[in-house]
Coordinates of C-alpha atoms and ligand atoms in Angstrom, one line a residue:
M1 CA 16.4 -18.9 58.8
Q2 CA 14.0 -16.3 57.7
S3 CA 15.4 -13.5 57.2
T4 CA 14.4 -10.8 59.8
M5 CA 13.3 -8.3 57.4
N6 CA 10.0 -6.4 56.1
D7 CA 8.2 -7.7 53.5
L8 CA 6.9 -4.6 52.0
P9 CA 6.3 -4.8 48.1
L10 CA 7.2 -2.8 45.9
S11 CA 5.2 -1.4 44.3
I12 CA 3.2 2.2 42.5
A13 CA 1.7 3.7 44.9
Q14 CA 5.5 3.9 46.7
I15 CA 6.3 6.5 43.8
L16 CA 3.9 8.1 43.1
R17 CA 3.3 8.7 47.4
Y18 CA 7.3 9.4 47.3
G19 CA 7.5 11.3 44.0
S20 CA 4.9 13.6 44.2
T21 CA 5.6 14.0 48.0
V22 CA 9.5 14.6 48.8
H23 CA 10.1 15.7 45.2
A24 CA 6.7 17.9 44.5
D25 CA 8.8 20.7 43.3
A26 CA 10.8 18.8 40.7
E27 CA 8.8 19.3 37.4
V28 CA 7.3 17.1 33.9
I29 CA 7.1 20.3 31.0
T30 CA 4.7 19.3 28.3
W31 CA 5.5 21.3 25.0
T32 CA 2.7 22.4 23.2
D33 CA 2.8 25.0 20.2
S34 CA 3.1 27.3 21.9
G35 CA 6.0 26.7 24.4
P36 CA 6.4 24.8 27.6
R37 CA 3.5 23.5 29.9
H38 CA 4.9 22.9 33.5
R39 CA 2.7 20.9 36.0
T40 CA 5.2 20.3 39.7
Y41 CA 5.2 16.8 40.6
G42 CA 3.3 17.4 43.7
E43 CA 0.4 18.7 41.5
V44 CA 0.6 15.1 39.4
G45 CA -0.1 13.7 43.1
R46 CA -3.0 15.4 43.2
R47 CA -4.2 14.8 39.8
A48 CA -3.9 11.5 39.7
A49 CA -5.7 10.8 43.5
Q50 CA -8.6 13.0 41.3
L51 CA -8.1 10.5 38.5
A52 CA -8.3 7.4 40.8
H53 CA -11.8 8.7 41.8
A54 CA -13.2 9.0 38.5
L55 CA -11.7 5.7 37.5
R56 CA -13.6 4.5 40.0
D57 CA -16.8 5.8 39.0
L58 CA -16.6 4.7 35.7
G59 CA -16.7 2.0 37.4
V60 CA -11.7 0.4 37.0
T61 CA -12.7 -1.8 39.1
G62 CA -9.7 -4.7 40.3
D63 CA -6.5 -5.8 37.3
Q64 CA -8.6 -4.2 34.9
R65 CA -6.8 -2.3 32.6
V66 CA -7.1 1.2 30.9
A67 CA -5.6 1.8 27.4
T68 CA -3.4 5.3 26.2
F69 CA -3.7 6.4 23.0
M70 CA -1.5 9.0 23.7
W71 CA 1.7 11.3 23.0
N72 CA 4.7 11.6 26.2
N73 CA 2.4 14.6 28.3
A74 CA 2.0 15.4 31.9
E75 CA -1.4 13.6 31.5
H76 CA 0.4 10.4 29.7
L77 CA 2.4 11.2 33.4
E78 CA -1.3 10.9 35.6
T79 CA -2.0 7.7 33.2
Y80 CA 0.9 6.1 33.7
L81 CA 1.4 6.2 37.8
T82 CA -2.8 6.0 38.6
V83 CA -4.1 3.8 37.4
P84 CA -1.4 0.6 38.8
A85 CA -1.6 3.5 42.6
M86 CA -5.2 1.5 41.8
G87 CA -4.3 -1.6 41.1
A88 CA -5.7 -1.7 37.9
V89 CA -3.1 -2.3 34.5
L90 CA -2.0 0.5 32.3
H91 CA -2.1 -0.6 28.6
T92 CA 0.1 1.9 25.9
L93 CA -1.7 0.8 22.9
N94 CA 0.9 1.6 20.4
I95 CA 0.0 4.7 17.5
R96 CA 2.2 3.5 15.0
L97 CA 0.9 0.0 15.0
F98 CA -1.6 -0.8 11.7
P99 CA -5.4 -0.4 12.4
E100 CA -5.8 -3.7 12.6
Q101 CA -2.9 -4.9 15.1
I102 CA -4.5 -1.4 17.2
V103 CA -7.8 -3.6 17.2
Y104 CA -6.1 -7.0 18.1
V105 CA -4.3 -5.2 20.5
A106 CA -7.0 -3.8 22.2
N107 CA -9.2 -6.7 22.5
H108 CA -6.9 -8.9 23.5
A109 CA -6.3 -6.9 26.3
E110 CA -9.9 -6.3 26.6
D111 CA -8.8 -2.8 27.4
R112 CA -11.9 -1.0 29.5
V113 CA -11.3 2.1 29.5
I114 CA -9.0 4.8 26.5
I115 CA -7.7 8.1 27.2
V116 CA -6.6 9.4 24.4
D117 CA -5.0 12.3 22.8
P118 CA -7.0 14.9 20.9
T119 CA -4.5 15.6 18.3
L120 CA -4.4 11.3 17.7
I121 CA -8.7 11.3 17.8
P122 CA -8.2 10.8 13.2
L123 CA -6.3 7.8 14.3
L124 CA -8.6 6.3 16.8
A125 CA -12.1 7.1 15.5
P126 CA -11.6 4.6 12.6
V127 CA -10.7 1.7 14.5
L128 CA -12.9 2.3 17.9
P129 CA -16.3 0.8 17.2
E130 CA -13.9 -2.3 16.6
I131 CA -12.8 -2.1 19.7
K132 CA -15.1 -5.1 21.6
T133 CA -14.1 -3.9 25.5
V134 CA -14.8 -0.4 25.6
E135 CA -17.0 0.8 27.7
H136 CA -15.5 4.4 28.4
V137 CA -13.0 6.9 26.2
V138 CA -11.7 10.0 28.1
V139 CA -10.0 12.9 24.8
T140 CA -7.0 14.6 28.0
G141 CA -8.0 18.4 27.3
D142 CA -11.8 19.9 28.4
S143 CA -13.0 19.2 24.3
T144 CA -13.6 16.1 23.1
A145 CA -14.6 18.0 19.8
G146 CA -14.0 15.5 16.6
L147 CA -14.7 12.4 18.4
E148 CA -17.8 10.0 18.2
V149 CA -18.5 6.6 20.0
P150 CA -20.7 3.4 19.8
D151 CA -23.8 3.3 21.1
G152 CA -23.1 2.9 24.8
V153 CA -19.9 4.0 25.0
G154 CA -19.3 6.8 27.4
L155 CA -17.4 10.3 26.2
H156 CA -15.0 12.3 28.9
T157 CA -13.4 14.8 28.8
Y158 CA -10.1 14.4 31.3
E159 CA -10.1 18.2 32.7
G160 CA -14.2 17.1 33.1
L161 CA -13.3 13.9 35.3
L162 CA -10.7 15.3 36.9
A163 CA -12.7 18.8 38.5
G164 CA -13.8 18.9 41.4
R165 CA -13.2 15.4 43.1
P166 CA -11.4 14.6 46.5
E167 CA -6.7 15.4 46.0
T168 CA -6.2 12.5 47.9
F169 CA -6.9 8.5 47.7
E170 CA -6.8 5.8 49.5
W171 CA -4.0 3.5 47.0
P172 CA -4.6 -0.2 47.7
D173 CA -2.5 -2.7 48.6
V174 CA -1.2 -4.8 45.7
D175 CA 0.7 -8.0 45.5
E176 CA 4.0 -6.9 43.6
R177 CA 3.8 -9.5 41.7
S178 CA 0.8 -8.4 40.3
G179 CA 0.5 -7.0 36.7
A180 CA 1.2 -3.1 36.8
A181 CA 1.1 -2.2 32.9
M182 CA 1.0 -4.1 29.7
C183 CA 2.8 -3.5 26.1
Y184 CA 2.7 -5.1 23.9
T185 CA 5.5 -6.2 20.7
S186 CA 4.5 -5.7 16.9
G187 CA 4.8 -9.0 16.2
T188 CA 7.2 -10.3 13.2
T189 CA 5.1 -13.0 12.6
G190 CA 1.4 -13.5 13.4
D191 CA -0.3 -11.1 16.1
P192 CA 1.9 -8.3 18.2
K193 CA 2.1 -10.8 21.6
G194 CA 1.6 -8.8 25.0
V195 CA 4.1 -9.0 27.6
V196 CA 2.8 -7.3 31.0
Y197 CA 4.8 -6.2 33.5
S198 CA 4.8 -6.6 37.6
H199 CA 5.4 -4.0 40.4
R200 CA 7.9 -5.3 41.1
S201 CA 9.6 -5.4 38.2
I202 CA 9.1 -1.1 37.4
Y203 CA 10.2 -0.6 40.7
L204 CA 13.7 -2.5 39.7
H205 CA 14.2 -1.3 36.5
S206 CA 13.4 2.0 38.0
M207 CA 16.2 1.6 40.5
Q208 CA 18.4 0.8 37.6
L209 CA 17.9 3.8 35.2
C210 CA 19.2 5.1 38.5
S211 CA 22.3 3.2 38.8
S212 CA 26.2 4.8 38.5
S213 CA 26.8 2.3 36.4
G214 CA 23.5 2.2 34.5
P215 CA 21.7 5.1 32.7
N216 CA 22.6 7.5 35.9
L217 CA 19.5 9.8 36.1
R218 CA 19.9 11.8 38.5
Q219 CA 17.6 14.1 41.3
G220 CA 17.7 16.9 40.0
D221 CA 18.2 16.4 36.7
L222 CA 16.1 17.7 33.7
A223 CA 15.4 14.7 31.3
L224 CA 14.2 15.2 27.9
A225 CA 12.0 11.6 27.7
I226 CA 11.0 11.2 23.4
V227 CA 11.4 8.1 23.6
P228 CA 8.0 7.4 23.5
Q229 CA 5.1 6.1 26.6
F230 CA 4.1 3.7 23.9
H231 CA 6.8 2.2 23.6
A232 CA 8.8 0.1 26.1
M233 CA 7.3 2.6 28.7
S234 CA 9.2 5.7 27.4
W235 CA 12.3 3.2 28.5
G236 CA 11.2 3.4 32.1
L237 CA 11.6 7.2 32.4
P238 CA 8.2 8.3 34.3
Y239 CA 9.0 5.6 36.4
A240 CA 12.6 6.4 37.4
A241 CA 11.7 10.0 36.7
F242 CA 9.4 9.8 39.7
M243 CA 12.0 8.0 42.0
I244 CA 14.8 9.8 41.8
G245 CA 13.3 13.5 41.7
A246 CA 14.3 13.6 37.8
S247 CA 12.1 16.4 36.5
L248 CA 10.9 15.0 33.2
L249 CA 10.4 16.9 29.5
M250 CA 8.0 16.0 27.4
P251 CA 7.6 16.4 24.0
D252 CA 4.5 15.9 23.0
R253 CA 4.5 15.3 18.8
F254 CA 7.0 18.0 18.4
L255 CA 9.5 14.9 17.0
Q256 CA 10.4 16.5 14.7
P257 CA 14.4 18.7 15.3
E258 CA 13.3 21.6 14.9
P259 CA 11.1 21.9 17.8
I260 CA 13.9 19.8 19.9
A261 CA 16.1 21.7 19.1
T262 CA 14.2 24.7 19.9
M263 CA 13.3 23.3 23.5
I264 CA 16.2 21.7 24.5
T265 CA 17.8 25.8 24.0
A266 CA 15.2 26.7 25.7
L267 CA 15.2 24.4 29.0
R268 CA 18.4 23.4 29.1
P269 CA 17.6 19.8 29.7
N270 CA 20.7 17.8 30.6
F271 CA 19.7 14.1 30.2
G272 CA 18.3 12.3 27.4
A273 CA 16.9 8.9 26.1
A274 CA 15.9 8.1 21.6
V275 CA 16.4 6.3 19.3
P276 CA 19.4 6.9 16.8
T277 CA 16.6 8.1 14.2
I278 CA 15.5 11.1 16.4
W279 CA 20.2 11.8 17.4
Q280 CA 20.4 11.3 14.0
G281 CA 18.1 13.6 12.5
L282 CA 19.1 16.2 14.9
N283 CA 22.9 16.3 13.5
Q284 CA 21.8 17.1 10.2
Y285 CA 19.9 19.4 11.4
L286 CA 22.9 20.6 13.4
A287 CA 24.5 20.8 10.5
A288 CA 23.1 23.1 8.8
R289 CA 21.3 25.4 12.0
P290 CA 24.4 25.3 14.8
T291 CA 22.5 24.9 18.3
D292 CA 24.0 24.8 22.1
I293 CA 22.7 21.5 22.9
S294 CA 26.1 20.6 25.5
S295 CA 23.0 21.2 28.2
L296 CA 22.6 17.6 27.3
R297 CA 25.2 15.9 29.9
E298 CA 24.7 11.8 28.1
V299 CA 21.8 11.0 25.9
L300 CA 20.6 6.9 26.1
V301 CA 19.6 5.6 22.9
G302 CA 19.3 2.5 21.9
G303 CA 16.1 -0.1 20.5
A304 CA 18.7 -0.4 17.1
A305 CA 22.9 -0.1 16.7
V306 CA 23.8 3.1 16.5
P307 CA 26.8 4.3 14.1
P308 CA 30.0 4.9 16.0
A309 CA 29.8 7.7 13.3
L310 CA 26.9 9.2 15.3
M311 CA 28.3 8.5 18.6
Q312 CA 31.7 10.7 17.9
S313 CA 30.1 13.4 16.6
F314 CA 27.2 14.5 19.2
E315 CA 31.0 14.1 20.4
N316 CA 33.3 16.3 18.6
D317 CA 30.4 18.9 17.5
H318 CA 28.8 18.9 20.1
G319 CA 29.8 17.9 23.8
V320 CA 27.5 15.1 24.6
T321 CA 27.6 12.1 25.8
I322 CA 26.1 9.3 23.9
L323 CA 25.3 6.1 26.4
H324 CA 24.7 3.1 23.8
A325 CA 21.5 0.4 25.4
W326 CA 20.6 -2.7 24.7
G327 CA 17.3 -3.9 25.3
M328 CA 13.5 -4.9 24.5
T329 CA 10.3 -4.0 25.2
E330 CA 10.3 -8.2 27.2
T331 CA 12.8 -7.1 29.3
S332 CA 11.5 -4.4 30.3
P333 CA 13.5 -2.6 28.3
L334 CA 16.8 -2.1 29.7
G335 CA 19.5 -5.0 29.7
S336 CA 22.4 -3.8 28.6
V337 CA 24.5 -0.3 29.5
A338 CA 27.7 1.0 27.3
R339 CA 29.3 2.8 30.5
P340 CA 33.5 1.5 30.2
P341 CA 35.0 0.4 33.0
A342 CA 36.0 2.7 35.1
A343 CA 39.9 1.7 34.2
A344 CA 39.4 2.2 30.8
E345 CA 41.1 5.1 28.8
G346 CA 40.9 6.5 25.7
D347 CA 40.1 4.5 22.7
E348 CA 39.9 1.1 25.1
R349 CA 36.6 3.8 26.5
W350 CA 35.5 4.0 22.5
R351 CA 35.2 0.1 21.9
Y352 CA 33.6 -0.3 25.0
R353 CA 31.1 2.2 24.3
Y354 CA 29.9 1.3 20.7
T355 CA 29.3 -2.1 22.4
Q356 CA 25.9 -2.7 22.7
G357 CA 26.9 -2.8 27.2
R358 CA 27.8 -4.2 30.1
F359 CA 24.5 -6.5 31.7
P360 CA 23.8 -5.7 35.0
V361 CA 24.0 -8.0 38.1
Q362 CA 20.2 -8.8 37.9
V363 CA 20.4 -9.4 34.1
E364 CA 21.9 -12.8 33.7
A365 CA 22.6 -13.1 29.9
R366 CA 24.6 -16.4 27.8
L367 CA 25.1 -18.0 24.5
V368 CA 23.3 -20.6 23.2
D369 CA 24.0 -22.1 19.3
D370 CA 21.5 -23.4 16.7
A371 CA 22.0 -27.3 18.8
G372 CA 21.0 -25.3 22.5
T373 CA 24.8 -26.0 23.0
I374 CA 26.2 -22.9 25.6
L375 CA 28.6 -21.0 24.6
P376 CA 31.1 -19.3 26.7
N377 CA 31.0 -15.4 27.4
D378 CA 34.9 -14.9 26.0
G379 CA 34.2 -12.4 23.3
A380 CA 34.5 -14.6 20.7
A381 CA 31.7 -17.4 20.3
V382 CA 28.4 -16.2 18.1
G383 CA 24.8 -17.4 19.6
E384 CA 21.8 -16.0 19.8
V385 CA 21.5 -14.1 23.0
E386 CA 19.4 -15.3 26.1
V387 CA 18.4 -13.1 29.1
R388 CA 17.2 -14.1 32.9
G389 CA 15.6 -11.5 35.6
P390 CA 13.4 -9.8 37.4
W391 CA 12.6 -7.4 35.2
V392 CA 12.5 -10.3 32.0
T393 CA 9.1 -12.1 31.0
S394 CA 9.0 -15.2 31.4
S395 CA 5.8 -16.1 29.1
Y396 CA 2.9 -13.5 26.8
Y397 CA -0.2 -12.5 28.2
G398 CA -2.5 -14.8 26.7
V399 CA -0.8 -16.6 24.1
D400 CA 1.2 -20.1 23.9
A401 CA 4.9 -19.1 23.2
A402 CA 7.2 -21.6 24.2
D403 CA 9.1 -21.6 21.2
K404 CA 10.9 -17.5 22.9
F405 CA 11.9 -19.2 26.4
S406 CA 14.8 -22.0 27.2
D407 CA 13.2 -22.7 30.7
D408 CA 13.2 -19.1 32.3
W409 CA 15.3 -17.7 30.1
L410 CA 14.2 -15.4 26.8
R411 CA 15.7 -16.4 24.1
T412 CA 16.1 -12.8 21.9
G413 CA 16.4 -13.7 18.7
D414 CA 19.0 -11.5 18.8
V415 CA 23.1 -13.3 18.1
G416 CA 26.6 -11.5 19.0
S417 CA 28.5 -12.3 21.4
I418 CA 29.8 -11.6 24.9
T419 CA 32.9 -10.7 26.2
P420 CA 34.2 -11.8 30.1
D421 CA 33.5 -8.6 31.6
G422 CA 29.5 -9.0 30.9
Y423 CA 29.8 -6.4 27.5
L424 CA 27.4 -7.9 24.4
V425 CA 28.3 -7.1 21.6
L426 CA 26.2 -7.5 18.6
S427 CA 26.2 -9.0 15.1
D428 CA 22.7 -10.2 13.4
R429 CA 19.4 -10.8 14.2
T430 CA 17.9 -14.2 13.5
K431 CA 14.7 -12.5 13.2
D432 CA 14.8 -10.5 10.1
V433 CA 12.9 -7.6 11.0
I434 CA 13.6 -3.9 9.5
K435 CA 13.6 -1.7 12.3
S436 CA 12.2 1.5 10.7
G437 CA 12.2 4.7 12.7
G438 CA 12.6 3.0 16.2
E439 CA 9.3 0.9 14.8
W440 CA 9.8 -2.7 12.9
I441 CA 8.3 -3.9 10.0
S442 CA 7.9 -8.1 9.5
S443 CA 9.6 -9.3 6.5
V444 CA 7.9 -11.8 6.6
D445 CA 4.5 -10.2 6.6
L446 CA 5.7 -8.5 3.8
E447 CA 7.5 -11.3 1.6
N448 CA 4.1 -13.1 2.1
A449 CA 1.7 -10.2 0.5
V450 CA 4.2 -10.1 -2.0
M451 CA 3.6 -13.3 -2.8
G452 CA 0.2 -12.9 -2.6
H453 CA 0.4 -11.4 -6.5
P454 CA -0.4 -14.0 -8.4
D455 CA 2.3 -12.9 -11.1
V456 CA 5.3 -13.8 -7.6
L457 CA 6.4 -16.8 -7.9
E458 CA 8.9 -16.1 -4.8
A459 CA 9.8 -12.8 -2.9
A460 CA 12.7 -12.2 0.3
V461 CA 13.0 -9.0 2.3
I462 CA 15.5 -7.4 4.1
A463 CA 16.6 -4.7 5.9
I464 CA 19.3 -2.5 4.5
P465 CA 20.7 0.9 5.6
D466 CA 19.0 3.9 5.4
E467 CA 19.9 7.3 6.6
K468 CA 16.7 8.9 7.6
W469 CA 15.5 5.6 8.7
D470 CA 18.5 3.0 10.1
E471 CA 17.0 0.4 8.0
R472 CA 14.0 0.8 4.6
P473 CA 13.3 -2.5 2.8
L474 CA 14.5 -4.1 0.0
V475 CA 12.2 -6.5 -1.5
A476 CA 13.7 -9.5 -4.0
V477 CA 11.2 -10.7 -6.0
V478 CA 11.1 -13.7 -8.3
L479 CA 8.5 -13.4 -11.1
R480 CA 6.6 -16.0 -12.6
D481 CA 7.5 -16.7 -16.9
G482 CA 5.7 -14.7 -18.6
S483 CA 4.7 -12.3 -16.0
T484 CA 4.3 -8.9 -17.2
A485 CA 3.4 -6.8 -13.2
T486 CA 6.0 -4.3 -12.6
M487 CA 7.4 -3.4 -9.0
A488 CA 5.1 -0.6 -9.1
D489 CA 2.0 -3.0 -9.7
L490 CA 3.2 -5.4 -7.1
R491 CA 3.2 -1.8 -4.7
D492 CA -0.1 -0.9 -5.5
F493 CA -1.2 -4.8 -3.9
L494 CA 0.7 -4.1 -1.5
S495 CA -1.2 -0.3 -0.5
D496 CA -4.3 -1.2 1.2
K497 CA -2.2 -3.8 3.6
F498 CA -0.2 -2.1 5.0
A499 CA 0.5 0.9 7.0
K500 CA 1.7 3.7 4.4
W501 CA 5.4 4.1 6.9
Q502 CA 5.4 0.7 5.6
L503 CA 5.3 0.2 2.6
P504 CA 9.1 -1.0 1.1
E505 CA 10.3 1.8 -0.8
N506 CA 13.3 -0.5 -2.8
W507 CA 12.2 -2.9 -5.5
T508 CA 14.6 -5.8 -7.3
L509 CA 14.1 -8.7 -9.8
I510 CA 16.2 -12.0 -9.1
P511 CA 16.2 -15.4 -10.9
E512 CA 15.2 -18.1 -7.7
V513 CA 15.9 -16.5 -4.0
P514 CA 19.1 -18.1 -2.8
K515 CA 17.9 -21.1 -0.3
T516 CA 19.7 -21.8 3.0
S517 CA 20.9 -26.0 3.4
V518 CA 16.8 -27.3 5.0
G519 CA 15.5 -24.9 1.8
K520 CA 14.2 -21.6 4.7
F521 CA 15.3 -18.1 2.6
D522 CA 18.8 -17.5 3.0
K523 CA 18.7 -13.5 4.2
K524 CA 21.8 -13.4 5.3
R525 CA 23.6 -14.4 1.9
L526 CA 20.9 -11.8 0.1
R527 CA 22.4 -9.1 2.7
A528 CA 26.2 -10.1 1.2
E529 CA 24.8 -9.7 -2.0
F530 CA 23.5 -6.3 -1.3
R531 CA 26.3 -5.7 0.2
E532 CA 28.3 -6.4 -2.8
G533 CA 25.6 -4.6 -5.0
A534 CA 25.1 -7.6 -7.0
F535 CA 21.3 -6.2 -7.5
D536 CA 19.9 -3.7 -9.5
V537 CA 17.1 -1.6 -7.4
T538 CA 14.5 0.2 -8.4
H539 CA 13.8 3.5 -6.0
L540 CA 9.7 3.5 -6.3
Ligands
LIG601 P1 12.0 -3.6 20.6 O1 11.2 -4.1 22.0 O2 11.2 -3.2 19.6 O3 12.7 -2.2 22.1 O4 13.3 -3.9 20.3 C1 13.5 -5.0 20.8 C2 15.1 -5.4 19.5 O5 15.4 -4.1 19.1 C3 15.8 -6.5 19.9 O6 15.9 -7.4 20.2 C4 17.4 -6.2 19.4 O7 16.8 -6.6 17.4 C5 16.6 -4.5 19.2 N1 17.8 -3.5 19.3 C6 17.0 -3.1 20.5 N2 18.9 -2.2 21.1 C7 19.6 -1.8 20.2 C8 21.4 -2.8 20.2 N3 21.8 -0.7 21.2 N4 21.5 -2.5 19.5 C9 21.3 -3.5 18.2 N5 20.0 -3.6 17.6 C10 19.5 -2.8 19.1

């Protein structure tokens, strides 16, 4: 039997229309060097229409890509809503990628227009001539000072483009399964891979952000969205906030503990989202400069495991609940959220809260061992986590990556167990990337580069814990007999191949890299040896 229900497609245009009228008084507040800059969702709606007219005039039609190279701010929110609502595809460029990767992803996505913040011009300008598909560059604000564009590329100010345009726009009907936005994962090996979110996936994911068993974003909240809009869609907060009528506090480029503490005191947000390093930095700052951050009801923390000590400190010292969550760019990114079952009490609640969280009904998860056998979700069996669901990707854009999927299940590369009541506990990663300050450093890329040095026989890179950045790389090197290269020489050798923040400062010489039974580097063993203090580590 066919249902009798209406098939109205789920779309970003609906979220835009609804948020800008029903929640017209909610606000996006952007932090600037002279304090907060306020804009209502009503104004955002009118400016979105103006931006849509402007982009059409620049020739943006169909599913063409409009890229952003921006901090979290009101203009980025406008772009988030406008580009998909007009049927085009938003591509959020990660400003922290190495220049070659920025060039690769922009060309791969075929970005036509790039919208850039003035403060990010120095990062974009050097790579712009290499981006072959770009036709227009738009600088937010009212000046293009400091930016020269290649011949044939249009240069505009954002405010100049919007000025005088109609404040309404005939948002087209779009297929809910069509692409709305795309993000590239930082490649662990090889080039970054693109994930394309649909209108439907973003809509459903936004509803999950507002679910009481999920992050529970509520109407009237003020959400401090520190998680970048250029990384995993700011965890979906911009769309969810517009949908539910929560206001947004956008920190722009002010991501250091001091301005974060200042904006919390000044504007009293009651919800927040960021990777653990941000909260750890804030916690350290608060220890020296006590500040009341208790306006925060809950903060959503994921992207890397949250240290229990941090959760305890936030709760006990500041009255703020950390809500631990797990996800990936590939999962929109919200996978599991560690809200304990209602019946749990006392220490039991904490045990649940330390986990990576409970999967919602929409995200199915299973564990698979090396031989491909599906393991029970019994809280004991450990295997690679595979997930599927309406906001989980089932391919990558324009590349064949069949090894990342098993039928329609995404192989996450994360290893752990799942309890019968649906909580994920991660124990390791199959990919050995280093998560430094919420960003990836590929151990394989570092190894390959170090092993490119003529004096190096072998090199293996593992993640080691770091107070400030969560993790940093440790390079374990085997030198060739008779070599005179120093570790400083090796680091210099890498300096033109990696971004500065990716360059490893921790080095150790070892006689041989331990190997697994199939001859691969045994990083598990290396990590264990490091923990046992077997290495003499040099800090450069
Ligand atoms: P990204 O796509 O950059 O967001 O990175 C996704 C990866 O981050 C996952 O596959 C995990 O390895 C890691 N990750 C995310 N959340 C957590 C968490 N709560 N605990 C441990 N690792 C996490």
